[in-house]
mmCIF file of C-alpha atoms in Angstrom:
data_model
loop_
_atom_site.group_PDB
_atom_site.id
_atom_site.type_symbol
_atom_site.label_atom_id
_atom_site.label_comp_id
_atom_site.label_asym_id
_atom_site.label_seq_id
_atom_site.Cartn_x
_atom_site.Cartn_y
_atom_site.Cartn_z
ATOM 1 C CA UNK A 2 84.576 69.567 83.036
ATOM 2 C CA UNK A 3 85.497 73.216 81.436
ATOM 3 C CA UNK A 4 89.338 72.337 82.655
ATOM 4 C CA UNK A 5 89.416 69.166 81.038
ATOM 5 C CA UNK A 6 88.192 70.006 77.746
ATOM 6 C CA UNK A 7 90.877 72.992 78.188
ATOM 7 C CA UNK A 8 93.762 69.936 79.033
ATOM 8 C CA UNK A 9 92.493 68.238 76.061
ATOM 9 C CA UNK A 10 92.896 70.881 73.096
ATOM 10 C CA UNK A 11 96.029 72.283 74.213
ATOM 11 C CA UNK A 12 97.253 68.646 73.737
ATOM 12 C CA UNK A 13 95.850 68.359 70.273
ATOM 13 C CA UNK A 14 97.628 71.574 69.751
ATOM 14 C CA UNK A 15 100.625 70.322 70.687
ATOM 15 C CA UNK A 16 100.267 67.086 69.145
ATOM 16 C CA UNK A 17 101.820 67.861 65.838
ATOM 17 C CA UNK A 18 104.831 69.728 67.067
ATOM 18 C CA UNK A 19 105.722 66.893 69.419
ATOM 19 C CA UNK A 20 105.108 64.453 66.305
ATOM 20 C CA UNK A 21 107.603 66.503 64.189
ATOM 21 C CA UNK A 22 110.326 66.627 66.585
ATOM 22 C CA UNK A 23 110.192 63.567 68.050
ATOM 23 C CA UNK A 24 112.673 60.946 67.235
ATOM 24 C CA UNK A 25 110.547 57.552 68.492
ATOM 25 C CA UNK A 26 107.659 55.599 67.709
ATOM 26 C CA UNK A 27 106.925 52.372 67.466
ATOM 27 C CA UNK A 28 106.865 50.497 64.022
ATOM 28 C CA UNK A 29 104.657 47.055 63.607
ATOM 29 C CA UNK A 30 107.670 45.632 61.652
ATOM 30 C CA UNK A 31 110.907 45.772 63.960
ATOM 31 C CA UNK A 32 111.220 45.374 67.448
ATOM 32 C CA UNK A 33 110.966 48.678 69.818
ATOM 33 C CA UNK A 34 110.590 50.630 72.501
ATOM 34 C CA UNK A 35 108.523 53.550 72.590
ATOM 35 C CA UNK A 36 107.172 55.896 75.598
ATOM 36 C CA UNK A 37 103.988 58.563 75.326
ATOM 37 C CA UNK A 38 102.012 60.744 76.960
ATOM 38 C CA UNK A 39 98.128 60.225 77.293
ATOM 39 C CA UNK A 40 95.295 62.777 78.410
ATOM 40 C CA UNK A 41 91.940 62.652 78.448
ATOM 41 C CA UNK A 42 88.505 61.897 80.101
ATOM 42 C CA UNK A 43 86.331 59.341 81.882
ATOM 43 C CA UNK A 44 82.607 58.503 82.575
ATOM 44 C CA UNK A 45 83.134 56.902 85.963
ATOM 45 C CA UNK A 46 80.162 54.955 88.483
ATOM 46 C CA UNK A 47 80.423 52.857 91.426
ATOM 47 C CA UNK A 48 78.722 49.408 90.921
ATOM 48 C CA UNK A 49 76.742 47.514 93.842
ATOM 49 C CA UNK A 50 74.403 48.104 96.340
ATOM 50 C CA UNK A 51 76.664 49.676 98.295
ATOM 51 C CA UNK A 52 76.028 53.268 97.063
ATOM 52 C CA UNK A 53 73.785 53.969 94.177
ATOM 53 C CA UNK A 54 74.685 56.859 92.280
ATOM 54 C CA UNK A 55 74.739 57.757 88.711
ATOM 55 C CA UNK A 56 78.106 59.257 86.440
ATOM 56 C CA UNK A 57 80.932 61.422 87.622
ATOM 57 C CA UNK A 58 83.249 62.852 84.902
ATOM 58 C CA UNK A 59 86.767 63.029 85.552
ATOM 59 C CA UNK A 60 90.467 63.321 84.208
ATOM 60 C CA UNK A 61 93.130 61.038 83.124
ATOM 61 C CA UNK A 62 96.415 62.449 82.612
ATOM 62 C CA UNK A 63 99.526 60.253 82.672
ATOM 63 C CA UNK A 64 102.721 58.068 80.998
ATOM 64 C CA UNK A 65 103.189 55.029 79.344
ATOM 65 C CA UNK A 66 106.400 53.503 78.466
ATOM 66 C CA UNK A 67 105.962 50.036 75.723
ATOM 67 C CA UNK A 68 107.999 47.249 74.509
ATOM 68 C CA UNK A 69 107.447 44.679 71.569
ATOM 69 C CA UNK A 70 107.678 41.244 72.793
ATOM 70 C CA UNK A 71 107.768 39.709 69.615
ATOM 71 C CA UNK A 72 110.337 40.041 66.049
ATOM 72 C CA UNK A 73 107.459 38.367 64.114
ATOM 73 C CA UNK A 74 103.962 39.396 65.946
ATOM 74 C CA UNK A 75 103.511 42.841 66.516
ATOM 75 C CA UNK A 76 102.470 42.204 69.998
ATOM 76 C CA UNK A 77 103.338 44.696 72.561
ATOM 77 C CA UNK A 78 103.289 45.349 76.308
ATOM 78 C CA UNK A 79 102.311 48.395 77.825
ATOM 79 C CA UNK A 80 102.967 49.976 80.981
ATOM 80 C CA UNK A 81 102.657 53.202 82.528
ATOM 81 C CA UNK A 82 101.364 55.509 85.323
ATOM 82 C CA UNK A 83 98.307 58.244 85.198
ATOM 83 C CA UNK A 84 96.739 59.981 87.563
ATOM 84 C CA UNK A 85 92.755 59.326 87.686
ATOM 85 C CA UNK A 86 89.794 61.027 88.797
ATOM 86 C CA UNK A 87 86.705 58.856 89.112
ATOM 87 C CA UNK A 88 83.861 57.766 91.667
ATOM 88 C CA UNK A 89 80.109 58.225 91.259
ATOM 89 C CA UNK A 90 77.248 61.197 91.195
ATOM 90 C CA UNK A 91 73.390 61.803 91.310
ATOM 91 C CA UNK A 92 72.181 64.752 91.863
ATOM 92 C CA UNK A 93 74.159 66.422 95.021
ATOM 93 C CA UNK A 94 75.157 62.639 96.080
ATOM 94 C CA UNK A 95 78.566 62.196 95.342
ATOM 95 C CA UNK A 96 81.855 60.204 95.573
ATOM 96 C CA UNK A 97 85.458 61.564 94.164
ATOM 97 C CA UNK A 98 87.946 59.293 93.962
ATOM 98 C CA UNK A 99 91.313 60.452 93.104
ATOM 99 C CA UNK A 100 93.732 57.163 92.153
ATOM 100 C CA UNK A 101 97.273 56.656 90.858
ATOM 101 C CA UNK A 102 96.751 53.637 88.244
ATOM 102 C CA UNK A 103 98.960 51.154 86.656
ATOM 103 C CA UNK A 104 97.965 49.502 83.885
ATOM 104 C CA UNK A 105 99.315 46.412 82.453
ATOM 105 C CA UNK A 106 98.223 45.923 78.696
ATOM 106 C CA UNK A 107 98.637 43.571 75.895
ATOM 107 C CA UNK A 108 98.220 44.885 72.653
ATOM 108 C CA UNK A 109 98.301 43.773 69.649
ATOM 109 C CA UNK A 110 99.321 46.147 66.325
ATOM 110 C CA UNK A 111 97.635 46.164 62.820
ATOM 111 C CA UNK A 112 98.561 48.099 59.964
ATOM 112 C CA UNK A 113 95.538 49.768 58.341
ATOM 113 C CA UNK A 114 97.978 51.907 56.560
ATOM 114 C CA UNK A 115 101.761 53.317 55.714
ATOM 115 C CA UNK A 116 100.759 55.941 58.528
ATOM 116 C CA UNK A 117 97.544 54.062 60.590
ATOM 117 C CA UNK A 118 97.633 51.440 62.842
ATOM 118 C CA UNK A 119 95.193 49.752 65.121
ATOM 119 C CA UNK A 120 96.051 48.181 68.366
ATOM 120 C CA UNK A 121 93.102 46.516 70.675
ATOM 121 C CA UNK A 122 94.495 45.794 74.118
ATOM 122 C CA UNK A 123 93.456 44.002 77.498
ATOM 123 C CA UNK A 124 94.893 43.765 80.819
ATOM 124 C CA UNK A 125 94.520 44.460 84.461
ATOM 125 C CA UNK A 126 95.263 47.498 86.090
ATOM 126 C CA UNK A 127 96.058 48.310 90.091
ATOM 127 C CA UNK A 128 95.380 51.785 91.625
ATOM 128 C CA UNK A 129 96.038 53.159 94.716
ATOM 129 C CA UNK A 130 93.580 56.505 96.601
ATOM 130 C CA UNK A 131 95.444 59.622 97.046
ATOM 131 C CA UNK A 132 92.515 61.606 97.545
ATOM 132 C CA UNK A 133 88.954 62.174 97.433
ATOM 133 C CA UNK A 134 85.858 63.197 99.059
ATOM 134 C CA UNK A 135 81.961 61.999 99.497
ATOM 135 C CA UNK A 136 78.972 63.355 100.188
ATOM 136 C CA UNK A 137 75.062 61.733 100.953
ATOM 137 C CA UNK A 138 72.457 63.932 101.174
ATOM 138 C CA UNK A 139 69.783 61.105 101.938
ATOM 139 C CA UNK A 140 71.444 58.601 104.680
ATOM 140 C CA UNK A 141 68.514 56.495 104.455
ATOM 141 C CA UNK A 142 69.257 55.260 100.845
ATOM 142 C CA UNK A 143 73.412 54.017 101.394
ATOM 143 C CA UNK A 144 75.831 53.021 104.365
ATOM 144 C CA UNK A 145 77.231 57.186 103.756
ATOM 145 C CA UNK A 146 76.584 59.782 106.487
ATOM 146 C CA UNK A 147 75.001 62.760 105.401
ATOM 147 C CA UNK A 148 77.975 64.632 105.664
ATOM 148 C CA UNK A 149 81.313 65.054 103.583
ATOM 149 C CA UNK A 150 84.316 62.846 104.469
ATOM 150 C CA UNK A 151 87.351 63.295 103.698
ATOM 151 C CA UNK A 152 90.041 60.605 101.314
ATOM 152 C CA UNK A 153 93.352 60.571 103.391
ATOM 153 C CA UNK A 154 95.197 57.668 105.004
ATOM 154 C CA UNK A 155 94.043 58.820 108.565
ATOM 155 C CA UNK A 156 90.634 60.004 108.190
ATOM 156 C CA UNK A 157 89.215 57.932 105.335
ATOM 157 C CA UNK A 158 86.593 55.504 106.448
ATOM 158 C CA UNK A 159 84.268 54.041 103.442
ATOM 159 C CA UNK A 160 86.568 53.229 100.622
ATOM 160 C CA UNK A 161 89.747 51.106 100.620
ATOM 161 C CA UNK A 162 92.968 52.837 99.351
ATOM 162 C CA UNK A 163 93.367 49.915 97.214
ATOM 163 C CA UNK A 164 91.585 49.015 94.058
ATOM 164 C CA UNK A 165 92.516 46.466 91.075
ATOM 165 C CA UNK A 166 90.547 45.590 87.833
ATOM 166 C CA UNK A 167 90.811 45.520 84.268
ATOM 167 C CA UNK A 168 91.360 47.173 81.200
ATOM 168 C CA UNK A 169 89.746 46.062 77.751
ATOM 169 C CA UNK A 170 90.182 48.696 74.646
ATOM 170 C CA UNK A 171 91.505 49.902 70.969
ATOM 171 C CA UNK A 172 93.832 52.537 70.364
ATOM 172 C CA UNK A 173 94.596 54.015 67.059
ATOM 173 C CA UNK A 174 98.057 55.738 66.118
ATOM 174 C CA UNK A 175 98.806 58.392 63.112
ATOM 175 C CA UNK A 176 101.900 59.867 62.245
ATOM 176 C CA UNK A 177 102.745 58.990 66.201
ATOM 177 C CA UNK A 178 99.557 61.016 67.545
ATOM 178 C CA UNK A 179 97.112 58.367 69.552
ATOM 179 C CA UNK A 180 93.368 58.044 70.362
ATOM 180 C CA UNK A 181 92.001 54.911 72.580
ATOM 181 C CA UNK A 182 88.868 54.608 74.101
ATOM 182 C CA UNK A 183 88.374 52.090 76.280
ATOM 183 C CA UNK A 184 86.296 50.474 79.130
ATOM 184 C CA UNK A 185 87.645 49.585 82.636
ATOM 185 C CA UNK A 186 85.994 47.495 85.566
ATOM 186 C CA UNK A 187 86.916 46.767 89.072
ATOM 187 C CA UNK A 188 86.723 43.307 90.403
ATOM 188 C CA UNK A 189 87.947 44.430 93.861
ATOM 189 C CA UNK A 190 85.521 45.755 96.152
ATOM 190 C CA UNK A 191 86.269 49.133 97.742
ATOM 191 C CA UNK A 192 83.933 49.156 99.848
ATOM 192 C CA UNK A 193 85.502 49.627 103.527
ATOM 193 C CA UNK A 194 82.637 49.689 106.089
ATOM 194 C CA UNK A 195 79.838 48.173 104.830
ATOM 195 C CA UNK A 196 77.073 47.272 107.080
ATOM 196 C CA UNK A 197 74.971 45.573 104.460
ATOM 197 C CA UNK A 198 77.773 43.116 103.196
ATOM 198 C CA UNK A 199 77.587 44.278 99.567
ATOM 199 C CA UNK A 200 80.381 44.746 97.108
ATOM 200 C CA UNK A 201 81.098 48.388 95.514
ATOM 201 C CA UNK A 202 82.931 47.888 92.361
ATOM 202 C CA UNK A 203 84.178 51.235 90.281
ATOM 203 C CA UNK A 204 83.742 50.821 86.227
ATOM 204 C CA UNK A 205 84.545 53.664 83.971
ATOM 205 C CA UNK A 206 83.982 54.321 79.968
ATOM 206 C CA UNK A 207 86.899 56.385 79.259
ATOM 207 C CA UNK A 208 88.581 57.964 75.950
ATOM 208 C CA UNK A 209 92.044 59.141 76.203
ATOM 209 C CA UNK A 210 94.893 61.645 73.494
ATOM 210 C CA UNK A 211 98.425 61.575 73.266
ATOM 211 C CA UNK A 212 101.468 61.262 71.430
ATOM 212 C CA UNK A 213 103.886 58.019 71.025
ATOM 213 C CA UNK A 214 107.913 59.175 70.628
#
């Protein structure tokens, strides 16, 4: 947690010097292209019967690259990639899930202001496991041994690599600096070897900082 909150303020340090300097952006009233960088923090679980554990904090960190589809509706499509920490936690039971995640958004832009603008978005997103690591203390309560396992494409036995959901949010830009917060849930289940025939579903509440050039 202490290194994410450390990741987060040296970007809102940094904000206004990369707002300054920067000679992009996106404007609701002509067409564009604009790119940005995003950082910040999610409130992961894993949904289901499957496993049964509580919130894991983790970090987002990644790039997004958008493109107005419209000349009159400021509607937009982003894209990017991050990297993602999530899984699940209670107590010492715990799942880390480490993804690479792209998102697919629609957003749509209103002006609040010369300077403000708010942009709610939906759309799905597909991630992939790099890495990761679990560990059940009680066997009796979930399909997990009571021992850790390691996330690799060899070794890893209880999640699939592959996950896909989607996205549903509002972001809010000023002077080219950006805030979203947004909620995410997994339709696909990741579950991998489960005896019980139950789905496991990751969701996550997360709220992300950045800058838009």
């Amino acid at each position: 947690m202490k290194k994410i909150l450390v990741a987060i303020m040296a970007v809102l340090f940094a904000a206004p010097s990369f707002a300054q300097y920067s000679s992009g952006g996106f404007s609701l009233s002509e067409s564009s292209l604009y790119y940005g960088i995003r950082l910040g923090v999610n409130f992961a679980g894993i949904g289901g019967d499957y496993v049964d554990l509580g919130t894991k904090t983790g970090m987002n960190l990644g790039g997004v690259v958008g493109l107005r589809l419209s000349d009159t509706t400021p509607v937009f499509l982003e894209s990017g990639l991050y990297y993602t920490e999530r899984g699940a936690k209670k107590d010492k039971e715990k799942v880390g899930l480490t993804y690479f995640e792209l998102p697919v958004l629609i957003k749509y832009g209103i002006q609040v202001s010369d300077d403000i603008a708010v942009l709610p978005y939906i759309g799905p997103y597909f991630s992939y496991g790099i890495a990761g690591k679990g560990k059940i203390t009680n066997p009796n309560k979930s399909a997990f041994p009571a021992e850790d396992v390691p996330f690799s494409k060899s070794s890893y036995k209880k999640f699939k690599h592959w996950d896909m959901g989607f996205k549903i949010g509002c972001g809010a830009e000023y002077n080219k600096l950006y805030a979203e917060i947004g909620y995410q849930f997994g339709v696909a289940n990741i579950a991998k070897e489960n005896p019980a025939d139950d789905d496991a579903k990751g969701h996550a509440l997360y709220l992300n900082l950045g800058v838009n050039f």
